[in-house]
Coordinates of C-alpha atoms in Angstrom, one line a residue:
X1 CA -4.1 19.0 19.2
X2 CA -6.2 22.3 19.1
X3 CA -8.9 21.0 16.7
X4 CA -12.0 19.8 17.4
X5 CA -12.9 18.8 20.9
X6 CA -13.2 15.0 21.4
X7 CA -17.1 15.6 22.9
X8 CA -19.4 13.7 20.1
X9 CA -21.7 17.1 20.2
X10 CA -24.2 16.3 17.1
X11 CA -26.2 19.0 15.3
X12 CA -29.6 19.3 15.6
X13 CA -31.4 16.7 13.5
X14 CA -33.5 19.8 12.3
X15 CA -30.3 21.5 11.1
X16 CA -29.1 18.7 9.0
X17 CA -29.5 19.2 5.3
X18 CA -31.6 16.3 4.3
X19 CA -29.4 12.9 1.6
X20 CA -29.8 14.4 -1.6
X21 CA -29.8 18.0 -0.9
X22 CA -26.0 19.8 -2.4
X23 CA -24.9 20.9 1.4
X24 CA -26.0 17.6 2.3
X25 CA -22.1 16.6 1.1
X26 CA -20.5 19.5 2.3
X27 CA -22.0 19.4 5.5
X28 CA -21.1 15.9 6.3
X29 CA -17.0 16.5 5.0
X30 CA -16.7 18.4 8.6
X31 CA -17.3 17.5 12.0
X32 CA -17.0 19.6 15.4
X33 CA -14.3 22.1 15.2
X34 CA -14.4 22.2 11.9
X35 CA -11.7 19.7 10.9
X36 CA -12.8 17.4 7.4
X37 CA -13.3 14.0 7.5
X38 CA -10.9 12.0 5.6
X39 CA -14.3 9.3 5.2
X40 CA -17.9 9.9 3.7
X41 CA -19.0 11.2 0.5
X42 CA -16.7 14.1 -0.1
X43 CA -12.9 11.5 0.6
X44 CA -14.5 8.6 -1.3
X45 CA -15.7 10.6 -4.3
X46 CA -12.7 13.2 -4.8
X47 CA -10.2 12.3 -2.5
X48 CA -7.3 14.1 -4.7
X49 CA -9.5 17.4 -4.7
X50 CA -10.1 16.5 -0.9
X51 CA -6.4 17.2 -0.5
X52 CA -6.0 20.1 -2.3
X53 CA -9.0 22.0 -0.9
X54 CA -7.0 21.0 2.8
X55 CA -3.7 22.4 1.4
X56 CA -5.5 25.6 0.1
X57 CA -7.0 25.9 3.9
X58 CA -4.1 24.6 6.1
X59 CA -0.7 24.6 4.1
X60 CA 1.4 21.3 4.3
X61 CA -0.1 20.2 7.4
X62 CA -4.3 19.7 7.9
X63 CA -6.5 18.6 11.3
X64 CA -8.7 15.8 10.2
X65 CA -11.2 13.4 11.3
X66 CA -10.8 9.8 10.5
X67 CA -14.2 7.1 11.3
X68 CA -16.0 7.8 14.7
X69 CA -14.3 11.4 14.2
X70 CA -11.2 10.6 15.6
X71 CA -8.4 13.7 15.1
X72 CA -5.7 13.5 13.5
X73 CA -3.2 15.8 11.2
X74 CA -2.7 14.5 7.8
X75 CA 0.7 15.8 6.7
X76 CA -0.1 16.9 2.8
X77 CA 3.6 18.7 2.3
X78 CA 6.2 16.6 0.4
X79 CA 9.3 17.8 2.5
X80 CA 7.2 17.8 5.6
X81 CA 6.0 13.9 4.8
X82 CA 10.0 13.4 4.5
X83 CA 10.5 15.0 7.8
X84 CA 8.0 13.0 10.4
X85 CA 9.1 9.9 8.1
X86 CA 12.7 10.5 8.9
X87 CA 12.6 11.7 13.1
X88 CA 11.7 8.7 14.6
X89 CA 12.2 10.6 17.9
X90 CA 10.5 13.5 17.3
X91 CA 7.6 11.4 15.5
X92 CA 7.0 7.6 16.5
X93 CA 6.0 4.6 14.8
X94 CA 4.3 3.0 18.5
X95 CA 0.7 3.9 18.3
X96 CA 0.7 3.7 21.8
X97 CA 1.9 6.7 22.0
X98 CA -1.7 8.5 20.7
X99 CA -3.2 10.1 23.9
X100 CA -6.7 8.8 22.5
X101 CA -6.4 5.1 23.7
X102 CA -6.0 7.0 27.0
X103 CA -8.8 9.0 26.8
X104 CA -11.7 7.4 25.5
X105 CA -11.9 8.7 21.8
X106 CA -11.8 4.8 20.0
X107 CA -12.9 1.9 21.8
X108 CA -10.1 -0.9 20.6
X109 CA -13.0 -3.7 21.0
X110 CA -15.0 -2.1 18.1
X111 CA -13.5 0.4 16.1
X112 CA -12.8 -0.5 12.3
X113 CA -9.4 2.0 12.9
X114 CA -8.0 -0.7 15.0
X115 CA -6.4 -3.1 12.2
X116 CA -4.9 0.3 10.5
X117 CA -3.8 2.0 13.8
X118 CA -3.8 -0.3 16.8
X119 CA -0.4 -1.6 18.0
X120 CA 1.1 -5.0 17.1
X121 CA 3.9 -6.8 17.7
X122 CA 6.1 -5.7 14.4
X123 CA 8.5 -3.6 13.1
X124 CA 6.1 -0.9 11.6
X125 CA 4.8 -0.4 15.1
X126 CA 8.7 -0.2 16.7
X127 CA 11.6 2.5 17.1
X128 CA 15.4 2.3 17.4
X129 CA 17.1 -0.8 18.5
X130 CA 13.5 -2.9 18.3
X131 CA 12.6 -1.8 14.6
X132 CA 16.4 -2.9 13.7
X133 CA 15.8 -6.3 15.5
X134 CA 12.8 -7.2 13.9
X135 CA 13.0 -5.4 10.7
X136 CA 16.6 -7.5 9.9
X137 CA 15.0 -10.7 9.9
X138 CA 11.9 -9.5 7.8
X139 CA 14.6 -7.8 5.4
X140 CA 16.4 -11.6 5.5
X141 CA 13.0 -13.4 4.7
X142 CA 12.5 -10.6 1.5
X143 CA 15.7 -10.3 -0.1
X144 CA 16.1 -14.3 0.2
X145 CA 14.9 -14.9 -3.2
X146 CA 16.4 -12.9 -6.2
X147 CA 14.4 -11.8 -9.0
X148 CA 14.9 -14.7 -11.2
X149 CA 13.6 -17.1 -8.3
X150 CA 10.7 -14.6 -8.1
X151 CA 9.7 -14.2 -11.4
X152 CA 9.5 -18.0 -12.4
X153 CA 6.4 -17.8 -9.8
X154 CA 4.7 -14.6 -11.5
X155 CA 5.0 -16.5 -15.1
X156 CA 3.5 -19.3 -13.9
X157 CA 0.5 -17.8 -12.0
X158 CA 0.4 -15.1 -14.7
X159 CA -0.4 -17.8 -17.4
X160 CA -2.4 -19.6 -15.5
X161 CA -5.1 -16.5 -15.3
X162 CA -4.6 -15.4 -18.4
X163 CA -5.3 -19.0 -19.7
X164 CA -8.7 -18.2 -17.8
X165 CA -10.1 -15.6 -19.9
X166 CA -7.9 -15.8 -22.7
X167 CA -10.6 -17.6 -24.8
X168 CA -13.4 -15.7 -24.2
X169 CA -12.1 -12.8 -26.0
X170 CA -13.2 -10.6 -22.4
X171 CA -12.1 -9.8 -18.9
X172 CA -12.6 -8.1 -15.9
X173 CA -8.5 -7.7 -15.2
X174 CA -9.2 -6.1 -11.6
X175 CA -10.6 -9.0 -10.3
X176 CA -9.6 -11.8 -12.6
X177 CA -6.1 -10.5 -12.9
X178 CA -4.6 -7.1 -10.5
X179 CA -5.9 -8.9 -7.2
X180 CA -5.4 -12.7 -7.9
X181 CA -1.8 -12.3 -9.0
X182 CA 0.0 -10.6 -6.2
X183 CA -1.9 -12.8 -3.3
X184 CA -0.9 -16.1 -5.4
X185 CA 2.8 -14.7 -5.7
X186 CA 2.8 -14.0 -2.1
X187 CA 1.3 -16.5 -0.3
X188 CA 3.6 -18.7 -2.4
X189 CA 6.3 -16.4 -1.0
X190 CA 5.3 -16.7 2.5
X191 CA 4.8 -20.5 2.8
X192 CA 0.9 -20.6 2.3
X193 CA -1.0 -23.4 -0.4
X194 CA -2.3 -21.5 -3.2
X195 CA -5.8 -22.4 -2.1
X196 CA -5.5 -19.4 0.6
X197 CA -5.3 -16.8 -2.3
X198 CA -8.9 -16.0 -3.2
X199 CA -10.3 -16.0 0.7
X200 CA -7.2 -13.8 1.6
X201 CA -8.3 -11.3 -1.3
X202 CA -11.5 -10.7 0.1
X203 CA -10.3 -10.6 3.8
X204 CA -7.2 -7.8 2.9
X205 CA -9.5 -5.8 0.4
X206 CA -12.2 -5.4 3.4
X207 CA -9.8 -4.6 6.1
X208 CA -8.7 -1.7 4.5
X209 CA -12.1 -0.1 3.8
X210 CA -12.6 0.3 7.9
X211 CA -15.8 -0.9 7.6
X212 CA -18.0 -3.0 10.6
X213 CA -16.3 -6.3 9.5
X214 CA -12.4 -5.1 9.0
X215 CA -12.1 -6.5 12.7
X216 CA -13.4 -10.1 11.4
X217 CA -11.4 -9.6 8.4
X218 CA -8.5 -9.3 10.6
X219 CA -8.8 -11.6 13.0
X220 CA -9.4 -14.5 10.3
X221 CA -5.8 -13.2 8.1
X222 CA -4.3 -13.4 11.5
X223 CA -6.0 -17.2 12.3
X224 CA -4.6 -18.5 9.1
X225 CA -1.1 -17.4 9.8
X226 CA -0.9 -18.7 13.1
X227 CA -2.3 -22.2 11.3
X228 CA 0.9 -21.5 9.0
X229 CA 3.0 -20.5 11.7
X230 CA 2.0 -23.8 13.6
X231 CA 2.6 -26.0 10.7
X232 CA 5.7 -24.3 9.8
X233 CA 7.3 -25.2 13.7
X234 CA 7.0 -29.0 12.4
X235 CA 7.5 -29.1 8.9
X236 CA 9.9 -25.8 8.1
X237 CA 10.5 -25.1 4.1
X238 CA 12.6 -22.5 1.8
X239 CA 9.6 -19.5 2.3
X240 CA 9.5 -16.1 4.4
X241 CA 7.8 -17.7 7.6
X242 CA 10.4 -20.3 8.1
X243 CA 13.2 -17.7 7.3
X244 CA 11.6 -15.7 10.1
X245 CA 11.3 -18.7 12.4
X246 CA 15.4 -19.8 12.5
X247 CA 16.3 -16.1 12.1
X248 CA 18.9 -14.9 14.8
X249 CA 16.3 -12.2 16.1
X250 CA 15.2 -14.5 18.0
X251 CA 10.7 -13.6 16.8
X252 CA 8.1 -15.5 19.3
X253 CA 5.5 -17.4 17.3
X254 CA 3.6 -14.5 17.4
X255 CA 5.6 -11.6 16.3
X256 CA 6.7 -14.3 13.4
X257 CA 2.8 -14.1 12.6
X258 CA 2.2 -10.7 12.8
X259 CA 5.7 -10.2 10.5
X260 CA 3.7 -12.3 7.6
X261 CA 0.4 -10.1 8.5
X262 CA 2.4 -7.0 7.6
X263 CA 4.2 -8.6 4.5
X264 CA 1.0 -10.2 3.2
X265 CA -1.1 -7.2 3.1
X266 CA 1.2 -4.7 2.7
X267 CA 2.5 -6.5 -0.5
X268 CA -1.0 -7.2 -1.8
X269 CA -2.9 -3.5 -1.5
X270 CA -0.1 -2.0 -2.9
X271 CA 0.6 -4.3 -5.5
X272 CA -2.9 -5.2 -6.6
X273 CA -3.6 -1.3 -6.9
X274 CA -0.5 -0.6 -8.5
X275 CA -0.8 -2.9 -11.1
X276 CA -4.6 -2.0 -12.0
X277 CA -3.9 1.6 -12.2
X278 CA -0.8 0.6 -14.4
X279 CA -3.5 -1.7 -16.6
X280 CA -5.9 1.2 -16.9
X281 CA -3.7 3.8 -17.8
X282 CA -2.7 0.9 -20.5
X283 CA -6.0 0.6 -21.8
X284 CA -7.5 4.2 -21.6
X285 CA -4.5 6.5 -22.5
X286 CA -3.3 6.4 -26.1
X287 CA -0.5 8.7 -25.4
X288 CA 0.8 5.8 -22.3
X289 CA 0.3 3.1 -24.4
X290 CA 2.1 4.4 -27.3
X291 CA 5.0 5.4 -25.5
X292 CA 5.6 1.4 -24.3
X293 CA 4.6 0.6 -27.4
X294 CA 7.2 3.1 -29.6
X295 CA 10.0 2.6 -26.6
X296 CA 10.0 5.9 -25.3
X297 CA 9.2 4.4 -21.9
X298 CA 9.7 1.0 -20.6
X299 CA 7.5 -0.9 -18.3
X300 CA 9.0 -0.1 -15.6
X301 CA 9.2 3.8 -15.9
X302 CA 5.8 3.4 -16.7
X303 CA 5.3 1.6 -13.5
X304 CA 7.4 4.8 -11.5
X305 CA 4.8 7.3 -13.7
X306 CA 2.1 6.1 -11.7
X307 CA 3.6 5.5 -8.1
X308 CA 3.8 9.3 -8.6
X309 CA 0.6 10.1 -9.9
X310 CA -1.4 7.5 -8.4
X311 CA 0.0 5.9 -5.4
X312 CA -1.6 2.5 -3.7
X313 CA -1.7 3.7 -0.6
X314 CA -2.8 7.4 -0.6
X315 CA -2.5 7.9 2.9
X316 CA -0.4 5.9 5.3
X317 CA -0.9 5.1 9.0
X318 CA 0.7 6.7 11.2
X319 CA 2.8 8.5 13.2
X320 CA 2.6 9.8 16.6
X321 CA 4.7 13.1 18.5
X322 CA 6.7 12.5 21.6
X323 CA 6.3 15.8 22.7
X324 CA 5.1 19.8 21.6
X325 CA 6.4 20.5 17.8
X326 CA 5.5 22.7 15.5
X327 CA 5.4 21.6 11.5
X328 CA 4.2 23.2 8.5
X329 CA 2.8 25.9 10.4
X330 CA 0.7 23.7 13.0
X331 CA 1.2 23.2 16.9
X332 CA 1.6 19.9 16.9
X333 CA 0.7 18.2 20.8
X334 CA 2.5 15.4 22.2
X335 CA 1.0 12.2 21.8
X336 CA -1.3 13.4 18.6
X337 CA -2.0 11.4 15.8
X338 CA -0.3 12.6 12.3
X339 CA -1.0 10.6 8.8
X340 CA 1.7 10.5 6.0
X341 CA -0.3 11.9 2.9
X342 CA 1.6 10.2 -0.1
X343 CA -0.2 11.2 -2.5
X344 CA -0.8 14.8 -1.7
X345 CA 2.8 14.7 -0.9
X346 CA 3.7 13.5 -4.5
X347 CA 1.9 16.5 -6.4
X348 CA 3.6 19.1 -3.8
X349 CA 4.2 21.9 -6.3
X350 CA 7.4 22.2 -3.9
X351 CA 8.4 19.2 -6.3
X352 CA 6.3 19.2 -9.3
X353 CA 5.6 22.4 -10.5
X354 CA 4.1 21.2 -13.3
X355 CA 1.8 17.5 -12.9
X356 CA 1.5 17.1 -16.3
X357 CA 5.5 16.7 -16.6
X358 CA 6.2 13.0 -17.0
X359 CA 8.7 11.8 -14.0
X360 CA 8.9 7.9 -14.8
X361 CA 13.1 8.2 -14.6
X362 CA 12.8 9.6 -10.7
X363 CA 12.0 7.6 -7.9
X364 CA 11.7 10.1 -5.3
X365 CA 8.2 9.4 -4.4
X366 CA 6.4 8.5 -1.5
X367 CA 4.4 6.0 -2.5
X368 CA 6.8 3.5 -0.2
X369 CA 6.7 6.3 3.0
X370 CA 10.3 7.2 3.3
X371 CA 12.6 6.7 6.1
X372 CA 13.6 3.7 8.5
X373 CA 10.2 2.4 7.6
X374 CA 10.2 2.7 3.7
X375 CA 8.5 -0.4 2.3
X376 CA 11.1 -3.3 2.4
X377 CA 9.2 -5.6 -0.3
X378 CA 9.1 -2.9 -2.5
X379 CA 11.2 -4.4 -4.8
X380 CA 9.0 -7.3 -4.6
X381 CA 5.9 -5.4 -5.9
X382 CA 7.5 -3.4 -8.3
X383 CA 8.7 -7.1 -10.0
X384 CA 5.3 -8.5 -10.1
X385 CA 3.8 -5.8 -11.8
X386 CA 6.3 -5.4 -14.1
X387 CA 6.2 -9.2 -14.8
X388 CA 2.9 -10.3 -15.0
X389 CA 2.1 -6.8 -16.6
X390 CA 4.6 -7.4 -19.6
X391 CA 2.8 -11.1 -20.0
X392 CA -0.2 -9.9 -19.9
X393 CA 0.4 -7.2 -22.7
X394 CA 2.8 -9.1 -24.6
X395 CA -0.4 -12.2 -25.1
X396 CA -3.4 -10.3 -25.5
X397 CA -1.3 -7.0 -27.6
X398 CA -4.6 -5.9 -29.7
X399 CA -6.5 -5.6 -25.8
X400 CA -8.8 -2.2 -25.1
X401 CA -11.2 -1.0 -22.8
X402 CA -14.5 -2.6 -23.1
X403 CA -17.2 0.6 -21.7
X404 CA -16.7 3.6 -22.1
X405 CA -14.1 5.3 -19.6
X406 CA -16.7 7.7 -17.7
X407 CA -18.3 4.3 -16.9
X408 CA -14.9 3.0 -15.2
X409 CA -15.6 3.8 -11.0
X410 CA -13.7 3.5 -8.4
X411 CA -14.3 2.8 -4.4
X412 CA -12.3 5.0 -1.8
X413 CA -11.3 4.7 1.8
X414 CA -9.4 6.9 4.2
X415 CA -6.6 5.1 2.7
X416 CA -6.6 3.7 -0.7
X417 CA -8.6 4.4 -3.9
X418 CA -9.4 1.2 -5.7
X419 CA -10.6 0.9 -9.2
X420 CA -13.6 -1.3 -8.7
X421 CA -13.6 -2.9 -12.3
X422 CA -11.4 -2.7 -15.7
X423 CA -13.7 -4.8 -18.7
X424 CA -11.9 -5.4 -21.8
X425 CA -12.0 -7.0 -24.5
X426 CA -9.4 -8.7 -27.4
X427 CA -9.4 -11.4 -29.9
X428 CA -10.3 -14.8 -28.4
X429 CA -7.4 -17.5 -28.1
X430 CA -7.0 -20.6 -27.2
X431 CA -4.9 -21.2 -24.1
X432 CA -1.4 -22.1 -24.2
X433 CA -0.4 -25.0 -23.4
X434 CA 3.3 -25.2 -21.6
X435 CA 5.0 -27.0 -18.7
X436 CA 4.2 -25.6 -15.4
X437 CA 6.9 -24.7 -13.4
X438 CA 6.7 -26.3 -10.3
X439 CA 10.1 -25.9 -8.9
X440 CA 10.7 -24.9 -5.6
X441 CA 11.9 -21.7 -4.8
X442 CA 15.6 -21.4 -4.0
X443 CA 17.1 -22.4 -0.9
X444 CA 18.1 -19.7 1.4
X445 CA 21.3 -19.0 2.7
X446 CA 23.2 -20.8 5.4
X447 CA 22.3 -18.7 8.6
X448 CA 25.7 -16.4 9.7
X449 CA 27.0 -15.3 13.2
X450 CA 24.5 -12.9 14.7
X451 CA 22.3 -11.2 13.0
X452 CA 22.7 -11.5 9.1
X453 CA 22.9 -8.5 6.9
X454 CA 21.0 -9.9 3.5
X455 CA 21.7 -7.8 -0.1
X456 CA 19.2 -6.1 -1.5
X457 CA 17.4 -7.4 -4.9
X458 CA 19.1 -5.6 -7.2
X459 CA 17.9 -2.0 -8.6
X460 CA 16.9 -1.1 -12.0
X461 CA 18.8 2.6 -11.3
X462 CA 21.3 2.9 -8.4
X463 CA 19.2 4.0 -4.7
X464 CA 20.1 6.8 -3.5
X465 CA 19.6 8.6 -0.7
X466 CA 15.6 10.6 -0.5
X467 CA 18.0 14.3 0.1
X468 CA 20.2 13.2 -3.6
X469 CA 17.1 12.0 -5.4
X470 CA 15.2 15.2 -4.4
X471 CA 18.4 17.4 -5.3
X472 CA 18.5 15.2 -8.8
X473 CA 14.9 15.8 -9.2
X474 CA 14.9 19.6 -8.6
X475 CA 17.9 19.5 -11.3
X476 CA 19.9 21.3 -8.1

């Protein structure tokens, strides 16, 4: 990689524009070489602008700095986010790959980037005939519930929050609603007592900021799943870990515990951002609401409306080049670190010439990545935000944004942008009272010769292949 050098050369403390000042900001977005930080004031208060301001400098591919200025490229392009996502040979998933570990740009006992970038014994961090290995019997634990199964759970815990707040005539629905549902749905999933949820929340929503504590964060997610992993080895039931455990792959006890790692918090930062964005639109934009409310656009469209405008994970960790390349322009060194920039990637006016044109009918986006690595329990999180969504708006119909929306705010990190809070307010009611489903969830299937080949939850609109649904898209 050509930019910057990795010397930490500071400026002069005489030279720095003092907090406050206007190049204060600007002076801080860039380190040594000239690269921008994807962390600090400029990413976390306009990280969309961020993006285009790189695009307007680089093209499709930018050098960037990510915390302790470590380089990497973030790939901004849609077709050249499809392309690293799809070579697995040119561009691998193994972060040890990155020539940094080797020489001395992060130090793996301290840095917050560790959790996001480190390597780990899963299928995110595999190629080839590994990733297939592991990533069947993940795909087996996923698609062993159908959506029925699934959705019985969301009701339950959907009510039970709702039932909450419901007679208070107010609520905060990011924190007493978007991030309590998906971790209760999926610890329930995964084998976990429900009691786990509200710890785990805190512990995945600091991991991804990469701040001083991710690594404590991460080490205690990872502590309760080997507890669950350990309990599971005695007293197996019908959830993911114990589907992982008998699977024909053959996981250790601790690639089994890094497999719920990756499902738990994958599932719950995309789900729990998807659904609040979904909920804000809901509450702030007539024109959205009216359309689900007149039937031009169901719940689910709406739901595709924002993976493209808004996606959970606005940048995704990472890939790594096997050798020399050249993409969108840039001289690309073996063993550098590139970023998949979904979001910039989904406003590409190689794809959307126009953002304002509503694309809830196309799924084309890349807020799942793309590739042999495209998010498995996406399915999964597009059902609890549709569910417990539709429950929530189908209760509380008269409910509406409680401030005004300039004071709404959000948090960014390298990754994510998270709305921090969504009051609202509606007409009180008392909570309803119904029988709690308590059944368990559906037994899995009988285990087949070899490794088992699961179906897929079933689409709302046929998948297609990421070249037909870009040719559909571009009307070609």
């Amino acid at each position: 990689m050509t930019v910057p050098p990795a010397d930490r050369t500071t400026t002069e403390p005489g030279l720095l524009p003092p907090p406050g000042c206007p190049a204060h900001a600007a002076h801080s977005a860039t380190g040594s070489g000239g690269a921008t930080r994807l962390h600090g004031v400029a990413a976390e208060t306009d990280p969309m602008g961020l993006y285009e301001k790189l695009r307007a400098e680089h093209g499709p591919v930018a050098p960037v700095l990510l915390e302790g200025d470590v380089r990497a490229w973030l790939v901004l392009g849609y077709l050249e986010n499809r392309d690293v996502a799809t070579r697995s040979t040119q561009f691998s998933r193994d972060p040890r790959t990155w020539h940094g570990w080797r020489s001395g740009e992060i130090d793996p006992e301290t840095s917050p980037l560790v959790p996001m970038i480190g390597w780990r014994p899963d299928c995110v961090c595999a190629d080839g005939e590994e990733h297939q290995r592991l990533r069947g019997a993940v795909t087996a634990g996923l698609n062993q519930f159908d959506q029925r199964g699934i959705r019985r759970h969301i009701t339950r815990f959907a009510h039970q929050l709702i039932d909450d707040f419901s007679e208070n005539g107010r609520a905060e629905l990011v924190g007493e609603f978007a991030e309590p549902l998906p971790m209760l749905v999926l610890t329930r999933l995964l084998g976990m007592p429900d009691e786990d949820a509200p710890r785990l929340v805190h512990a995945a929503r600091d991991l991804f900021k990469a701040t001083e504590t991710s690594l404590a964060s991460n080490a205690y997610v990872l502590e309760t799943l080997r507890e669950l992993v350990a309990a599971k080895r005695v007293r197996p039931g019908q959830d993911i870990a114990s589907v992982l455990m008998s699977h024909p792959a053959g996981l250790s006890d601790e690639e089994v515990q890094h497999h719920l790692r990756l499902i738990l918090l994958a599932g719950y930062e995309t789900t729990a951002n998807l659904m609040a964005n979904v909920l804000r639109m809901a509450v702030t934009d007539p024109r959205f609401r009216g359309s689900l409310a007149g039937g031009q656009m169901t719940l689910p469209e709406a739901v595709e409306q924002v993976l493209w405008d808004e996606p959970p994970l606005m940048v995704c960790p990472g890939r790594w080049a096997t050798g020399d390349t050249t993409l969108g322009g840039q001289e690309i060194k073996a063993g550098d670190m590139l970023l998949l920039g979904l979001a910039a990637g989904n406003v590409d006016q190689a794809v959307r010439r126009d953002p304002s044109t509503r694309v809830h009918h196309n799924r084309a986006h890349l807020s799942f990545s793309a590739g042999a690595h495209e998010c498995p329990g996406q399915d999964i999180g597009r059902v609890i935000a549709d569910t417990g969504i539709d429950i929530l708006l189908t209760r509380l119909p008269d409910i509406s944004l409680a401030v005004p929306g300039s004071e709404l705010t959000w948090r960014s990190s390298t990754w994510a942008r998270h709305l921090t809070a969504l009051p609202v307010k509606f007409a009180a009611r008392p909570r309803e009272a119904r029988e709690l489903l308590t059944a368990p969830l559906p037994a899995p299937p009988p285990p087949a010769v070899g490794v088992p080949v699961a179906p897929r939850m079933p689409d709302s609109v046929p998948r297609l292949s990421w070249r037909a649904r870009l040719r559909r898209f571009l009307g070609m």
